[in-house]
Amino acid sequence: MNMSNQYEVIIIGAGPAGTTTAALLAEKGRRVLVLEKEKFPRYHVGESLMPYCWFTLNRLGLVEEMNHIAYTKKYSVQFVTQDGRQSAPFYFFQHYDHPSSTTWQVERADFDLMLLKNARAKGAEVRELTPVTRLLKDESGKVIGVEARDENGATHEFYAPMTVDCSGREQISIARDGWRVKDAKLNKIAIWTYFRGAKRDPGIDEGNTTVAYVEGRGWFWYIPLKNDTVSVGIVAEKDYLFSESKDPAKIMQREIERNAWIKEHLSMGEQFGEYFVTSEFSYRSKYCAADGLLLAGDAFAFLDPVFSSGVFLALKSGEMAADAVDAALTTGDFSGSQFVEYGETLCRGMENMRKLVYAFYDPNFSFGRMLKAYPEHRGLLTDSLIGHLFDPDFSQLYASMQEFVTLPEPLSHGRAPENAAA
């Protein structure tokens, strides 16, 4: 047997989910291979971290390094109306006294490279510029490894009893097996770019994430980064954004004029670099697992950028995947049914955030109006917004919200399949 291509775990993708899974499994002494199609550092959007990212980063041993890098500190989120009126900043430390109540705005190229280096330092083998071309399966349909192509174009096969798909929006498993299920009511378009020298609010509000509304329940993100840079994006329905032009630069300029706060803050800044566009970004896989296979991060699902849950769910699902895969390796049970608890827990947390996202986009709903009627729910709402999604009982919050907005029923898909090799 050629032991050079034999591993305990193969991980597809070196984003936050993949490198978290790899680092924690390697730390447990598992033989881990990470296959990544790009060369790091590489650009990626998704710069604003939720406070509860701290707990996974702390388990990875990276909080001290995060502080050393001197990322912009994020103490709060604030909301701005179309005519420029600001809400009071939503300070996390007013809700709970813990180091995690201060989080960060990160440049993903640096952040993801840090996570990759950490996985390597803990013993994972990472091969960059090595895209996975297909999953390898045995006669029963069980995933037994992957085929990948190195930077010279040569094809290699790697084998392991467990493969974890963390391939992000490439969605190796979803795309090949037809598992991608769109969330039709969240069919939005995002256009974004970067500015230098734009206005920042004073004091600890300098690093606020700002959500600024435009007509039709569209909204801007405004994320201050280090080096006097701001990430600015507009999210709305496709028909609205593309109603007058298909040029992302013209669309962005048009929308900047439609929010007084955004217009003022960007008036002293200078746009640089390209304009990026992404669409139909809300989906969830039909299954979270199959025999020999587990999905994590964006390879499993992506909800919506509005509350910055993407990186948090990638880190959290990577942590959960590492624990679930380690348990499977310990018992020798690699069937999809081994991951029932993983799927149920992950879907429950995502459903909690999904309800808030649906409420946010409802033109007749206001979180402020709901809290004015039920001030006792401020704590539960804050728990949701900081990433404390998996433990609290949110049933009373949702019951009160239902008086103002119709909340979505939980999606039935995303769990481990009955026929795990389906």
Coordinates of C-alpha atoms in Angstrom, one line a residue:
M1 CA 0.0 0.0 0.0
N2 CA 1.3 3.5 -0.9
M3 CA 1.1 5.2 2.5
S4 CA 2.0 8.6 1.0
N5 CA -1.5 9.1 -0.2
Q6 CA -3.3 7.6 2.8
Y7 CA -4.7 9.8 5.5
E8 CA -7.3 9.7 8.3
V9 CA -9.0 12.9 7.1
I10 CA -9.0 14.8 3.8
I11 CA -10.3 18.3 3.9
I12 CA -11.3 20.1 0.7
G13 CA -10.6 23.9 1.0
A14 CA -8.4 26.0 3.3
G15 CA -10.9 28.7 4.2
P16 CA -12.0 29.3 7.9
A17 CA -14.1 26.1 8.1
G18 CA -11.4 23.8 6.5
T19 CA -8.4 25.2 8.5
T20 CA -10.4 25.1 11.8
T21 CA -11.3 21.5 11.2
A22 CA -7.7 20.6 10.2
A23 CA -6.1 22.4 13.1
L24 CA -8.3 20.8 15.7
L25 CA -8.0 17.3 14.2
A26 CA -4.2 17.6 13.8
E27 CA -4.0 18.7 17.4
K28 CA -5.7 15.5 18.4
G29 CA -3.0 13.6 16.5
R30 CA -5.0 12.7 13.4
R31 CA -3.2 12.5 10.0
V32 CA -4.9 15.3 8.1
L33 CA -4.5 16.5 4.4
V34 CA -5.9 19.9 3.3
L35 CA -6.2 20.4 -0.4
E36 CA -6.7 24.1 -1.5
K37 CA -7.1 25.3 -5.1
E38 CA -5.6 28.7 -4.6
K39 CA -2.3 30.1 -3.2
F40 CA -2.6 32.0 0.0
P41 CA -2.8 34.9 0.8
R42 CA -5.8 35.4 -1.5
Y43 CA -8.7 37.9 -1.5
H44 CA -12.0 37.1 0.1
V45 CA -15.0 39.2 1.2
G46 CA -16.6 38.8 4.6
E47 CA -14.6 41.0 6.9
S48 CA -16.8 41.6 9.9
L49 CA -16.6 39.1 12.7
M50 CA -19.4 38.3 15.2
P51 CA -18.4 38.4 18.8
Y52 CA -18.9 34.6 19.3
C53 CA -16.1 34.0 16.8
W54 CA -13.8 34.6 19.8
F55 CA -14.6 31.2 21.3
T56 CA -13.5 29.1 18.3
L57 CA -10.4 31.4 17.8
N58 CA -9.6 31.0 21.5
R59 CA -9.8 27.2 21.2
L60 CA -7.5 27.5 18.2
G61 CA -5.0 29.5 20.3
L62 CA -5.3 32.6 18.1
V63 CA -6.8 35.3 20.2
E64 CA -3.4 36.8 21.2
E65 CA -2.3 36.8 17.6
M66 CA -5.6 38.5 16.6
N67 CA -4.9 41.3 19.0
H68 CA -1.2 41.5 17.9
I69 CA -2.2 42.0 14.3
A70 CA -4.0 45.2 15.3
Y71 CA -7.2 44.6 13.3
T72 CA -9.8 47.3 13.7
K73 CA -11.7 46.7 17.0
K74 CA -15.5 46.2 16.6
Y75 CA -17.5 47.2 19.7
S76 CA -20.9 47.5 18.2
V77 CA -23.3 47.5 15.3
Q78 CA -25.5 50.4 14.4
F79 CA -28.4 51.0 12.0
V80 CA -29.0 54.1 9.8
T81 CA -32.2 55.1 8.1
Q82 CA -32.3 56.2 4.5
D83 CA -32.4 59.9 5.5
G84 CA -29.3 59.5 7.6
R85 CA -30.6 59.1 11.2
Q86 CA -28.4 56.8 13.3
S87 CA -29.6 54.4 15.9
A88 CA -27.7 54.3 19.2
P89 CA -24.7 51.9 18.7
F90 CA -25.6 48.4 19.8
Y91 CA -22.6 47.9 22.2
F92 CA -21.8 44.2 22.8
F93 CA -20.2 44.9 26.2
Q94 CA -23.5 46.3 27.5
H95 CA -25.0 42.8 27.1
Y96 CA -22.2 40.7 28.6
D97 CA -18.8 41.2 30.3
H98 CA -16.4 38.9 28.5
P99 CA -13.3 39.4 26.3
S100 CA -15.5 38.2 23.3
S101 CA -17.6 41.3 23.6
T102 CA -14.9 43.1 21.6
T103 CA -14.5 41.6 18.2
W104 CA -12.6 42.5 15.0
Q105 CA -13.0 43.8 11.4
V106 CA -10.5 41.7 9.4
E107 CA -8.8 41.6 6.1
R108 CA -9.6 38.1 5.0
A109 CA -6.4 37.6 3.1
D110 CA -4.4 38.0 6.3
F111 CA -7.0 36.3 8.5
D112 CA -7.3 33.2 6.4
L113 CA -3.6 32.9 6.0
M114 CA -3.2 33.0 9.8
L115 CA -5.7 30.2 10.1
L116 CA -3.9 28.2 7.4
K117 CA -0.5 28.7 9.1
N118 CA -2.0 27.6 12.4
A119 CA -3.3 24.3 10.8
R120 CA 0.2 23.6 9.4
A121 CA 1.8 24.4 12.8
K122 CA -0.5 21.9 14.5
G123 CA 0.6 19.2 12.1
A124 CA -1.9 19.3 9.2
E125 CA -0.4 18.8 5.7
V126 CA -1.6 21.6 3.5
R127 CA -1.2 21.5 -0.3
E128 CA -2.1 24.7 -2.1
L129 CA -2.7 25.1 -5.8
T130 CA -4.2 21.6 -5.7
P131 CA -7.9 21.7 -6.7
V132 CA -10.0 18.7 -6.0
T133 CA -11.6 17.4 -9.3
R134 CA -13.9 14.7 -7.9
L135 CA -14.8 12.6 -5.0
L136 CA -13.8 8.9 -5.0
K137 CA -16.5 6.4 -4.0
D138 CA -16.6 2.7 -3.6
E139 CA -19.2 0.3 -5.0
S140 CA -21.7 1.2 -2.3
G141 CA -21.4 4.9 -2.9
K142 CA -19.3 5.6 0.2
V143 CA -16.7 8.4 -0.2
I144 CA -13.2 7.0 0.2
G145 CA -11.1 9.9 -0.9
V146 CA -10.6 12.5 -3.7
E147 CA -8.9 13.0 -7.0
A148 CA -6.9 16.3 -7.2
R149 CA -4.7 18.1 -9.7
D150 CA -1.4 19.6 -8.7
E151 CA 0.0 22.9 -10.0
N152 CA 1.8 21.1 -12.8
G153 CA -1.4 19.5 -14.0
A154 CA -0.7 16.0 -12.7
T155 CA -3.6 14.0 -11.3
H156 CA -3.3 12.3 -7.9
E157 CA -5.6 10.2 -5.8
F158 CA -5.8 10.5 -2.0
Y159 CA -7.6 8.2 0.3
A160 CA -9.1 8.5 3.8
P161 CA -12.0 7.0 5.7
M162 CA -13.4 10.6 6.2
T163 CA -13.5 13.5 3.8
V164 CA -14.7 17.0 4.9
D165 CA -16.0 19.3 2.2
C166 CA -15.1 22.9 3.1
S167 CA -14.8 24.0 -0.5
G168 CA -16.9 27.2 0.1
R169 CA -19.0 28.5 -2.7
E170 CA -17.4 26.0 -5.1
Q171 CA -19.5 23.4 -3.2
I172 CA -17.7 20.3 -4.5
S173 CA -20.3 17.9 -3.0
I174 CA -23.4 20.0 -3.5
A175 CA -22.5 20.7 -7.2
R176 CA -21.6 17.1 -8.1
D177 CA -24.5 15.5 -6.3
G178 CA -27.2 18.1 -7.0
W179 CA -27.7 18.9 -3.3
R180 CA -27.8 22.7 -3.6
V181 CA -31.2 24.0 -2.5
K182 CA -31.7 27.8 -2.9
D183 CA -33.5 29.9 -0.3
A184 CA -35.8 31.5 -2.8
K185 CA -37.0 34.4 -0.6
L186 CA -33.4 35.5 0.0
N187 CA -32.5 35.8 -3.6
K188 CA -30.4 39.0 -3.3
I189 CA -27.5 40.6 -5.2
A190 CA -24.5 42.1 -3.5
I191 CA -22.2 44.7 -5.1
W192 CA -19.1 45.9 -3.1
T193 CA -15.9 47.8 -3.3
Y194 CA -13.3 49.7 -1.1
F195 CA -12.6 53.3 -0.2
R196 CA -9.6 55.0 1.3
G197 CA -9.9 58.0 3.6
A198 CA -13.6 57.8 4.2
K199 CA -15.1 59.2 7.3
R200 CA -15.1 57.2 10.5
D201 CA -17.2 57.9 13.7
P202 CA -15.2 59.1 16.7
G203 CA -13.9 57.1 19.6
I204 CA -14.8 53.5 20.1
D205 CA -17.4 53.9 17.4
E206 CA -14.7 54.2 14.8
G207 CA -14.9 50.4 14.1
N208 CA -18.7 50.1 14.1
T209 CA -20.3 47.9 11.5
T210 CA -23.0 50.1 10.0
V211 CA -26.1 48.8 8.3
A212 CA -27.6 51.7 6.3
Y213 CA -31.0 51.3 4.5
V214 CA -32.0 52.2 1.0
E215 CA -35.4 51.9 -0.6
G216 CA -37.0 48.5 -1.2
R217 CA -35.4 46.9 1.9
G218 CA -32.0 47.1 0.4
W219 CA -29.0 48.0 2.6
F220 CA -25.4 49.1 2.7
W221 CA -22.7 47.6 4.8
Y222 CA -20.0 50.0 6.0
I223 CA -17.0 48.1 7.6
P224 CA -14.0 50.1 8.7
L225 CA -10.7 48.2 8.2
K226 CA -7.1 49.0 9.1
N227 CA -4.9 51.2 6.9
D228 CA -7.7 53.8 6.5
T229 CA -9.7 51.5 4.3
V230 CA -13.5 50.9 4.4
S231 CA -15.4 47.9 2.8
V232 CA -18.7 49.2 1.4
G233 CA -21.4 47.0 -0.2
I234 CA -25.0 47.3 -1.3
V235 CA -27.4 44.3 -1.0
A236 CA -30.9 44.3 -2.6
E237 CA -33.1 42.5 -5.0
K238 CA -31.7 42.0 -8.5
D239 CA -34.6 43.7 -10.2
Y240 CA -34.1 46.8 -8.1
L241 CA -30.3 47.1 -8.4
F242 CA -30.3 46.4 -12.2
S243 CA -33.3 48.4 -13.0
E244 CA -31.4 51.3 -14.6
S245 CA -27.9 49.9 -15.4
K246 CA -25.9 46.6 -15.3
D247 CA -22.7 48.5 -14.5
P248 CA -21.8 47.8 -10.9
A249 CA -19.8 51.1 -10.6
K250 CA -22.9 53.1 -11.8
I251 CA -25.2 51.2 -9.5
M252 CA -23.0 51.8 -6.5
Q253 CA -22.7 55.5 -7.3
R254 CA -26.5 55.7 -7.7
E255 CA -27.2 54.0 -4.4
I256 CA -24.7 56.1 -2.5
E257 CA -26.8 59.1 -3.4
R258 CA -29.8 57.5 -1.9
N259 CA -28.6 57.2 1.7
A260 CA -27.5 60.5 3.4
W261 CA -25.2 58.9 6.0
I262 CA -23.4 56.8 3.4
K263 CA -23.1 59.8 1.0
E264 CA -21.6 61.9 3.8
H265 CA -19.1 59.3 5.0
L266 CA -17.9 58.4 1.5
S267 CA -17.7 62.0 0.3
M268 CA -14.2 62.5 1.7
G269 CA -13.0 59.1 0.6
E270 CA -11.6 57.7 -2.7
Q271 CA -12.8 54.5 -4.2
F272 CA -10.1 52.1 -5.3
G273 CA -9.8 48.6 -6.9
E274 CA -12.6 46.8 -8.7
Y275 CA -16.3 46.4 -8.0
F276 CA -17.3 42.9 -7.0
V277 CA -20.7 41.3 -7.7
T278 CA -22.3 38.1 -6.3
S279 CA -25.8 36.8 -6.6
E280 CA -28.1 34.0 -5.3
F281 CA -25.9 33.5 -2.3
S282 CA -28.6 31.9 0.0
Y283 CA -28.7 28.1 -0.1
R284 CA -28.4 25.0 2.0
S285 CA -27.3 21.6 1.1
K286 CA -29.9 18.8 0.9
Y287 CA -27.7 16.8 3.3
C288 CA -24.9 17.6 5.7
A289 CA -23.2 14.2 5.3
A290 CA -23.0 10.9 3.5
D291 CA -21.0 7.8 4.2
G292 CA -17.4 8.9 4.5
L293 CA -18.3 12.6 3.9
L294 CA -19.2 15.7 6.0
L295 CA -19.9 19.2 4.9
A296 CA -19.0 22.4 6.8
G297 CA -18.9 26.2 6.2
D298 CA -20.1 27.6 2.9
A299 CA -19.8 24.2 1.3
F300 CA -22.8 23.3 3.4
A301 CA -24.8 26.5 3.5
F302 CA -24.7 30.3 3.3
L303 CA -27.5 32.4 4.7
D304 CA -27.1 36.2 4.1
P305 CA -24.5 38.8 4.8
V306 CA -26.7 41.1 6.8
F307 CA -25.7 40.1 10.3
S308 CA -22.1 39.0 9.5
S309 CA -22.8 35.3 10.3
G310 CA -20.8 33.8 7.5
V311 CA -17.3 33.6 9.1
F312 CA -18.9 32.7 12.4
L313 CA -20.8 29.8 11.0
A314 CA -17.7 28.7 9.1
L315 CA -15.6 28.7 12.2
K316 CA -18.3 27.1 14.4
S317 CA -19.2 24.4 11.9
G318 CA -15.4 23.7 11.4
E319 CA -15.1 23.2 15.1
M320 CA -18.2 21.0 15.3
A321 CA -16.9 19.0 12.3
A322 CA -13.6 18.3 13.9
D323 CA -15.2 16.9 17.0
A324 CA -17.7 14.9 15.0
V325 CA -15.0 13.4 12.7
D326 CA -12.7 12.7 15.6
A327 CA -15.6 10.7 17.3
A328 CA -16.2 8.8 14.0
L329 CA -12.5 7.9 13.7
T330 CA -12.5 6.7 17.3
T331 CA -15.5 4.4 16.8
G332 CA -14.7 3.5 13.3
D333 CA -18.2 4.4 12.2
F334 CA -18.1 6.6 9.1
S335 CA -21.7 6.3 8.0
G336 CA -23.7 9.4 7.4
S337 CA -26.0 8.6 10.4
Q338 CA -22.9 9.1 12.6
F339 CA -23.5 12.9 11.9
V340 CA -27.2 13.2 12.9
E341 CA -26.4 15.4 15.9
Y342 CA -24.0 17.5 13.9
G343 CA -26.6 18.3 11.3
E344 CA -29.4 18.9 13.8
T345 CA -27.3 21.2 15.9
L346 CA -25.9 23.2 12.9
C347 CA -29.4 23.5 11.3
R348 CA -30.9 24.7 14.6
G349 CA -28.4 27.5 14.9
M350 CA -28.8 28.5 11.3
E351 CA -32.6 28.6 11.7
N352 CA -32.3 31.0 14.6
M353 CA -30.3 33.4 12.4
R354 CA -32.6 32.7 9.4
K355 CA -35.6 34.0 11.3
L356 CA -33.9 37.3 12.1
V357 CA -32.8 37.7 8.4
Y358 CA -36.4 37.1 7.2
A359 CA -37.7 39.7 9.7
F360 CA -35.0 42.2 8.6
Y361 CA -36.1 42.0 5.0
D362 CA -39.8 42.3 5.8
P363 CA -40.9 45.9 4.9
N364 CA -43.4 46.0 7.7
F365 CA -41.1 44.8 10.5
S366 CA -39.0 46.9 12.8
F367 CA -36.8 45.4 15.6
G368 CA -37.1 48.7 17.4
R369 CA -40.9 48.6 17.4
M370 CA -40.8 44.9 18.5
L371 CA -38.5 45.7 21.4
K372 CA -40.6 48.8 22.4
A373 CA -43.5 46.4 22.9
Y374 CA -41.4 43.6 24.4
P375 CA -38.3 45.2 26.0
E376 CA -37.7 42.0 28.0
H377 CA -36.5 40.3 24.8
R378 CA -33.6 42.6 24.2
G379 CA -31.2 40.1 25.7
L380 CA -32.4 37.2 23.5
L381 CA -32.2 39.4 20.4
T382 CA -28.7 40.4 21.3
D383 CA -27.7 36.8 21.9
S384 CA -28.8 36.1 18.3
L385 CA -26.8 39.1 16.9
I386 CA -23.6 38.2 18.6
G387 CA -23.6 34.5 17.5
H388 CA -25.0 32.9 20.7
L389 CA -27.2 30.8 18.5
F390 CA -27.0 27.3 19.7
D391 CA -27.8 27.2 23.4
P392 CA -30.5 29.7 24.4
D393 CA -34.3 29.0 24.0
F394 CA -35.5 31.7 21.6
S395 CA -39.2 30.5 21.6
Q396 CA -40.5 33.4 23.5
L397 CA -38.7 35.9 21.3
Y398 CA -40.1 34.3 18.2
A399 CA -43.6 34.2 19.6
S400 CA -43.5 37.9 20.2
M401 CA -42.0 38.6 16.8
Q402 CA -44.8 36.6 15.1
E403 CA -47.2 39.4 16.2
F404 CA -45.3 41.8 13.8
V405 CA -44.0 39.5 11.0
T406 CA -44.5 36.1 9.5
L407 CA -41.4 34.0 10.4
P408 CA -40.3 31.2 8.1
E409 CA -40.9 27.6 8.9
P410 CA -37.6 25.6 9.5
L411 CA -36.2 24.1 6.4
S412 CA -36.5 20.3 6.4
H413 CA -33.3 19.7 4.6
G414 CA -29.7 19.9 5.7
R415 CA -29.6 16.9 8.0
A416 CA -27.9 13.5 7.7
P417 CA -29.7 11.4 5.1
E418 CA -31.5 8.1 6.0
N419 CA -29.7 6.5 3.1
A420 CA -26.3 8.0 3.9
A421 CA -24.7 7.0 0.7
A422 CA -27.4 8.7 -1.4

